Amino acid sequence: MALNLVMIGPPGAGKGTQAARLRRQHGIPKISTGDMLREAVAAGTPLGVAVRNIIGAGRLVSDEAIIAVVEQRLAKPDVAAGFVLDGFPRTVVQARALDQMLEGRGPLVVVVVDVPEQELVKRLTWRRVCQDCGATFGGVDTPELTGESSAEGAVESGRCRKCGGQLVQRDDDSAAVVRDRLKVFTSQTAPLVDFYRGRPTFSLINGLQGPDQVTADMNRAIDAALAKDSTRNRARA
Ligand code: AP5
């Protein structure tokens, strides 16, 4: 059965970190709307030019623009066995559009990663990303986040442990923009929890645990969601 997975959580909850792990473990593509938009900005495409200031200010790109981006991506053949969506949907309008895109494509598994605000601010202001390979690193207290390399010491040395590239801070990780992103999450994205909560394939995960524990909880939630869905289908047949 295809694994169509959506990961929802505030900025810094660990969605990107976990999506990279699940991509490797389940052999499905990771679709990160934030990464796609940042790539468009870096490449100077018309979309990138249009969204550059919006992302920099921590606001949301229009539903219309981002729905078009995701629709195109989900039409590609590599998502036949499923996908992990990181950063989409972020509004109820986007969630409704996703339901339409996935009609007839198997169940949508929804995991919400819950982390308190104080921890989010700490993580985001610590975070550094490699400007060459895009790897993400956290503070010295969060080693082994990507599962591929230890972050310990990387932030201090300023070099990527994977490829040696320069580590930089994301433009939207300044303390002021982080505060605005958290407000945007509360007002526009948090309502998605109620939108999805009634579905049998919905789970809430404690993202304050170590990364390995979060991954284990996610895999348990995925297995339970897919089992519930097939039981329901058998009962209907
Ligand atoms: P996006 O790139 O999606 O940013 P975000 O949702 O704010 O999420 P982040 O990437 O900041 O955090 P994350 O949850 O992925 O955490 P990470 O794993 O990196 O979006 C950027 C912008 O694009 C938006 O603001 C908006 O403008 C636009 N956009 C994107 N999608 C859109 C949409 N659908 N609609 C409209 N606009 C859209 O981890 C964070 C840090 O914590 C890292 O340093 C990591 O190493 C560390 N960490 C991870 N897990 C743990 C753990 N368990 N314990 C301790 N540390 C951890």
Short mmCIF file of C-alpha atoms and ligand atoms in Angstrom, two decimals:
data_model
loop_
_atom_site.label_atom_id
_atom_site.label_comp_id
_atom_site.label_asym_id
_atom_site.label_seq_id
_atom_site.Cartn_x
_atom_site.Cartn_y
_atom_site.Cartn_z
CA MET A 1 0.00 0.00 0.00
CA ALA A 2 1.28 3.50 -0.85
CA LEU A 3 2.40 5.59 2.13
CA ASN A 4 0.96 9.08 1.63
CA LEU A 5 2.26 10.91 4.68
CA VAL A 6 1.73 14.49 5.80
CA MET A 7 3.80 15.99 8.58
CA ILE A 8 2.40 19.01 10.38
CA GLY A 9 4.09 21.00 13.10
CA PRO A 10 5.35 24.44 14.03
CA PRO A 11 8.62 25.84 12.69
CA GLY A 12 11.48 23.91 14.31
CA ALA A 13 9.34 20.92 15.32
CA GLY A 14 11.70 18.61 13.41
CA LYS A 15 9.54 17.98 10.32
CA GLY A 16 12.46 18.24 7.89
CA THR A 17 14.70 16.08 10.10
CA GLN A 18 12.08 13.35 10.39
CA ALA A 19 10.99 13.56 6.75
CA ALA A 20 14.59 12.88 5.66
CA ARG A 21 14.72 9.78 7.89
CA LEU A 22 11.35 8.46 6.69
CA ARG A 23 12.35 9.02 3.08
CA ARG A 24 15.34 6.73 3.60
CA GLN A 25 13.48 4.15 5.68
CA HIS A 26 10.42 3.87 3.42
CA GLY A 27 12.06 4.63 0.06
CA ILE A 28 9.59 7.38 -0.80
CA PRO A 29 10.29 10.95 -1.94
CA LYS A 30 10.39 13.78 0.58
CA ILE A 31 8.46 16.76 -0.70
CA SER A 32 9.35 19.87 1.28
CA THR A 33 7.52 22.99 0.12
CA GLY A 34 9.96 25.17 2.09
CA ASP A 35 12.94 23.58 0.26
CA MET A 36 11.17 23.91 -3.10
CA LEU A 37 10.49 27.60 -2.48
CA ARG A 38 14.05 28.28 -1.28
CA GLU A 39 15.39 26.54 -4.40
CA ALA A 40 13.15 28.74 -6.56
CA VAL A 41 14.47 31.84 -4.75
CA ALA A 42 18.09 30.71 -5.22
CA ALA A 43 17.49 29.98 -8.93
CA GLY A 44 15.73 33.34 -9.45
CA THR A 45 12.69 31.76 -11.13
CA PRO A 46 9.50 33.87 -11.44
CA LEU A 47 8.07 31.96 -8.46
CA GLY A 48 11.26 32.60 -6.48
CA VAL A 49 11.20 36.32 -7.22
CA ALA A 50 7.53 36.51 -6.22
CA VAL A 51 7.98 34.71 -2.87
CA ARG A 52 11.42 35.88 -1.73
CA ASN A 53 10.23 38.68 0.57
CA ILE A 54 7.26 36.68 1.84
CA ILE A 55 9.51 33.84 3.03
CA GLY A 56 12.05 36.28 4.46
CA ALA A 57 9.30 37.88 6.55
CA GLY A 58 7.99 34.51 7.77
CA ARG A 59 4.57 34.94 6.16
CA LEU A 60 2.80 32.29 4.09
CA VAL A 61 2.97 32.17 0.31
CA SER A 62 -0.51 32.35 -1.25
CA ASP A 63 -2.59 29.18 -1.20
CA GLU A 64 -3.04 29.41 -4.96
CA ALA A 65 0.71 29.50 -5.68
CA ILE A 66 1.70 26.70 -3.31
CA ILE A 67 -1.20 24.43 -4.30
CA ALA A 68 -0.06 24.70 -7.93
CA VAL A 69 3.50 23.75 -6.92
CA VAL A 70 2.35 20.68 -4.96
CA GLU A 71 -0.14 19.61 -7.62
CA GLN A 72 2.65 19.55 -10.21
CA ARG A 73 4.96 17.63 -7.89
CA LEU A 74 2.36 15.00 -7.00
CA ALA A 75 1.73 14.38 -10.69
CA LYS A 76 5.27 12.99 -11.12
CA PRO A 77 5.68 9.20 -11.41
CA ASP A 78 8.08 8.83 -8.44
CA VAL A 79 5.22 9.36 -5.97
CA ALA A 80 3.37 6.22 -7.05
CA ALA A 81 4.56 4.34 -3.93
CA GLY A 82 3.82 7.35 -1.75
CA PHE A 83 5.56 10.44 -0.38
CA VAL A 84 6.29 12.36 2.77
CA LEU A 85 5.02 15.92 2.61
CA ASP A 86 6.89 18.36 4.85
CA GLY A 87 5.38 21.84 5.19
CA PHE A 88 2.19 21.28 3.21
CA PRO A 89 -0.68 21.72 3.91
CA ARG A 90 -0.40 24.81 6.09
CA THR A 91 -3.96 26.11 5.82
CA VAL A 92 -7.38 24.50 5.69
CA VAL A 93 -7.70 25.63 2.06
CA GLN A 94 -4.49 23.72 1.23
CA ALA A 95 -5.71 20.65 3.15
CA ARG A 96 -8.95 20.57 1.16
CA ALA A 97 -6.99 20.91 -2.09
CA LEU A 98 -4.73 18.01 -1.04
CA ASP A 99 -7.74 15.78 -0.37
CA GLN A 100 -8.90 16.48 -3.92
CA MET A 101 -5.46 15.78 -5.40
CA LEU A 102 -5.32 12.41 -3.58
CA GLU A 103 -8.77 11.13 -4.43
CA GLY A 104 -8.44 7.43 -5.29
CA ARG A 105 -4.76 7.31 -4.24
CA GLY A 106 -5.00 5.53 -0.90
CA PRO A 107 -5.22 6.87 2.65
CA LEU A 108 -3.56 10.05 3.85
CA VAL A 109 -1.58 9.45 7.04
CA VAL A 110 -1.35 12.62 9.15
CA VAL A 111 1.20 13.09 11.93
CA VAL A 112 1.27 16.26 14.00
CA VAL A 113 4.55 16.97 15.79
CA ASP A 114 4.02 18.82 19.04
CA VAL A 115 6.85 20.87 20.61
CA PRO A 116 6.55 23.76 23.12
CA GLU A 117 7.36 27.26 21.89
CA GLN A 118 10.39 27.86 24.12
CA GLU A 119 12.14 24.80 22.67
CA LEU A 120 11.25 25.86 19.10
CA VAL A 121 12.90 29.26 19.53
CA LYS A 122 16.04 27.59 20.91
CA ARG A 123 16.23 25.07 18.06
CA LEU A 124 15.67 27.61 15.29
CA THR A 125 18.16 30.15 16.53
CA TRP A 126 20.76 27.32 16.87
CA ARG A 127 20.02 25.74 13.51
CA ARG A 128 22.61 25.95 10.76
CA VAL A 129 22.29 24.55 7.23
CA CYS A 130 25.00 23.61 4.78
CA GLN A 131 24.93 25.96 1.83
CA ASP A 132 26.35 23.22 -0.42
CA CYS A 133 24.44 20.02 0.42
CA GLY A 134 21.54 21.41 2.48
CA ALA A 135 22.19 19.20 5.55
CA THR A 136 20.69 20.60 8.77
CA PHE A 137 22.57 20.79 12.04
CA GLY A 138 21.38 21.53 15.54
CA GLY A 139 23.12 22.42 18.77
CA VAL A 140 25.72 20.33 20.56
CA ASP A 141 22.95 18.69 22.56
CA THR A 142 21.27 17.25 19.46
CA PRO A 143 23.80 14.97 17.77
CA GLU A 144 22.90 12.45 15.08
CA LEU A 145 19.88 14.35 13.83
CA THR A 146 19.99 13.37 10.21
CA GLY A 147 20.99 9.81 10.96
CA GLU A 148 23.90 10.25 8.58
CA SER A 149 26.36 12.33 10.55
CA SER A 150 26.86 13.66 14.03
CA ALA A 151 26.02 17.34 14.48
CA GLU A 152 28.21 17.56 17.55
CA GLY A 153 30.81 20.23 17.03
CA ALA A 154 29.67 21.03 13.50
CA VAL A 155 27.98 24.30 14.40
CA GLU A 156 31.04 25.45 16.33
CA SER A 157 33.43 24.56 13.50
CA GLY A 158 31.17 26.27 10.93
CA ARG A 159 31.72 23.42 8.43
CA CYS A 160 29.35 20.68 7.31
CA ARG A 161 30.21 17.23 8.68
CA LYS A 162 28.90 15.60 5.50
CA CYS A 163 30.56 17.57 2.73
CA GLY A 164 32.74 20.24 4.38
CA GLY A 165 30.56 23.07 3.02
CA GLN A 166 29.98 26.36 4.83
CA LEU A 167 27.23 26.29 7.48
CA VAL A 168 24.91 29.30 7.40
CA GLN A 169 21.82 30.52 9.23
CA ARG A 170 18.56 30.57 7.27
CA ASP A 171 17.32 34.13 6.60
CA ASP A 172 14.06 33.39 8.41
CA ASP A 173 15.78 31.99 11.53
CA SER A 174 16.50 35.40 13.09
CA ALA A 175 14.81 35.79 16.49
CA ALA A 176 12.34 38.42 15.19
CA VAL A 177 11.23 36.39 12.16
CA VAL A 178 11.00 33.20 14.24
CA ARG A 179 8.48 34.98 16.52
CA ASP A 180 6.42 35.99 13.49
CA ARG A 181 6.55 32.46 12.02
CA LEU A 182 5.27 31.03 15.29
CA LYS A 183 2.36 33.50 15.27
CA VAL A 184 1.54 32.55 11.68
CA PHE A 185 1.57 28.88 12.69
CA THR A 186 -0.85 29.48 15.55
CA SER A 187 -3.31 31.52 13.49
CA GLN A 188 -3.19 29.72 10.12
CA THR A 189 -1.76 26.20 10.51
CA ALA A 190 -2.81 25.04 14.00
CA PRO A 191 -6.50 24.86 12.88
CA LEU A 192 -5.43 21.90 10.72
CA VAL A 193 -5.21 19.77 13.86
CA ASP A 194 -8.99 20.02 14.27
CA PHE A 195 -9.46 19.57 10.52
CA TYR A 196 -7.69 16.18 10.63
CA ARG A 197 -8.27 15.01 14.22
CA GLY A 198 -11.40 12.95 13.48
CA ARG A 199 -9.65 10.76 10.89
CA PRO A 200 -8.53 7.26 11.91
CA THR A 201 -5.17 7.91 10.26
CA PHE A 202 -4.38 10.94 12.48
CA SER A 203 -1.70 10.88 15.24
CA LEU A 204 -0.14 13.39 17.59
CA ILE A 205 3.58 12.83 18.32
CA ASN A 206 5.65 14.24 21.17
CA GLY A 207 8.44 16.07 19.30
CA LEU A 208 10.26 17.04 22.48
CA GLN A 209 11.85 13.59 22.66
CA GLY A 210 15.17 12.71 21.06
CA PRO A 211 15.11 12.32 17.27
CA ASP A 212 15.36 8.51 17.35
CA GLN A 213 12.38 8.23 19.71
CA VAL A 214 10.37 10.63 17.50
CA THR A 215 11.16 8.48 14.44
CA ALA A 216 10.12 5.32 16.31
CA ASP A 217 6.81 6.93 17.39
CA MET A 218 6.18 8.07 13.82
CA ASN A 219 6.72 4.60 12.42
CA ARG A 220 4.36 3.16 15.03
CA ALA A 221 1.76 5.80 14.10
CA ILE A 222 2.17 5.01 10.39
CA ASP A 223 1.76 1.25 10.94
CA ALA A 224 -1.32 1.80 13.11
CA ALA A 225 -2.88 4.20 10.58
CA LEU A 226 -2.38 1.84 7.64
CA ALA A 227 -3.70 -1.14 9.66
CA LYS A 228 -6.83 0.81 10.68
CA ASP A 229 -7.42 1.86 7.10
CA SER A 230 -7.20 -1.68 5.73
CA THR A 231 -9.48 -2.99 8.51
CA ARG A 232 -12.05 -0.34 7.57
CA ASN A 233 -11.80 -1.26 3.90
CA ARG A 234 -12.26 -4.98 4.68
CA ALA A 235 -15.32 -4.16 6.81
CA ARG A 236 -16.80 -2.15 3.95
CA ALA A 237 -16.18 -4.88 1.33
P1 AP5 B 1 9.61 25.58 5.88
O1 AP5 B 1 10.94 25.38 5.30
O2 AP5 B 1 8.58 24.51 5.74
O3 AP5 B 1 9.82 26.01 7.39
P2 AP5 B 1 9.05 25.64 8.75
O4 AP5 B 1 7.74 24.95 8.67
O5 AP5 B 1 9.03 26.92 9.46
O6 AP5 B 1 9.88 24.51 9.33
P3 AP5 B 1 11.41 24.50 9.60
O7 AP5 B 1 12.12 24.04 8.38
O8 AP5 B 1 11.86 25.79 10.19
O9 AP5 B 1 11.49 23.45 10.78
P4 AP5 B 1 11.34 21.88 10.80
O10 AP5 B 1 10.08 21.52 11.52
O11 AP5 B 1 11.54 21.29 9.44
O12 AP5 B 1 12.53 21.52 11.75
P5 AP5 B 1 13.99 20.90 11.43
O13 AP5 B 1 13.87 19.45 11.16
O14 AP5 B 1 14.74 21.73 10.46
O15 AP5 B 1 8.93 26.90 5.27
C1 AP5 B 1 9.66 28.10 5.13
C2 AP5 B 1 8.75 29.18 4.54
O16 AP5 B 1 8.29 28.79 3.22
C3 AP5 B 1 7.46 29.48 5.30
O17 AP5 B 1 7.67 30.36 6.38
C4 AP5 B 1 6.58 30.07 4.21
O18 AP5 B 1 6.95 31.41 3.93
C5 AP5 B 1 6.95 29.22 2.99
N1 AP5 B 1 6.10 28.04 2.85
C6 AP5 B 1 6.49 26.73 2.91
N2 AP5 B 1 5.45 25.91 2.75
C7 AP5 B 1 4.36 26.70 2.59
C8 AP5 B 1 2.97 26.41 2.42
N3 AP5 B 1 2.50 25.16 2.39
N4 AP5 B 1 2.12 27.46 2.31
C9 AP5 B 1 2.57 28.73 2.33
N5 AP5 B 1 3.87 29.07 2.50
C10 AP5 B 1 4.77 28.04 2.64
O19 AP5 B 1 14.62 21.07 12.89
C11 AP5 B 1 14.84 22.37 13.43
C12 AP5 B 1 16.12 22.33 14.29
O20 AP5 B 1 15.90 21.48 15.41
C13 AP5 B 1 17.32 21.78 13.53
O21 AP5 B 1 18.49 22.44 13.95
C14 AP5 B 1 17.35 20.32 13.95
O22 AP5 B 1 18.65 19.83 13.88
C15 AP5 B 1 16.81 20.38 15.39
N6 AP5 B 1 16.02 19.20 15.78
C16 AP5 B 1 15.20 18.44 15.00
N7 AP5 B 1 14.64 17.45 15.71
C17 AP5 B 1 15.09 17.59 16.98
C18 AP5 B 1 14.86 16.87 18.20
N8 AP5 B 1 14.02 15.79 18.25
N9 AP5 B 1 15.49 17.30 19.33
C19 AP5 B 1 16.31 18.38 19.28
N10 AP5 B 1 16.59 19.10 18.17
C20 AP5 B 1 15.98 18.71 17.03
#
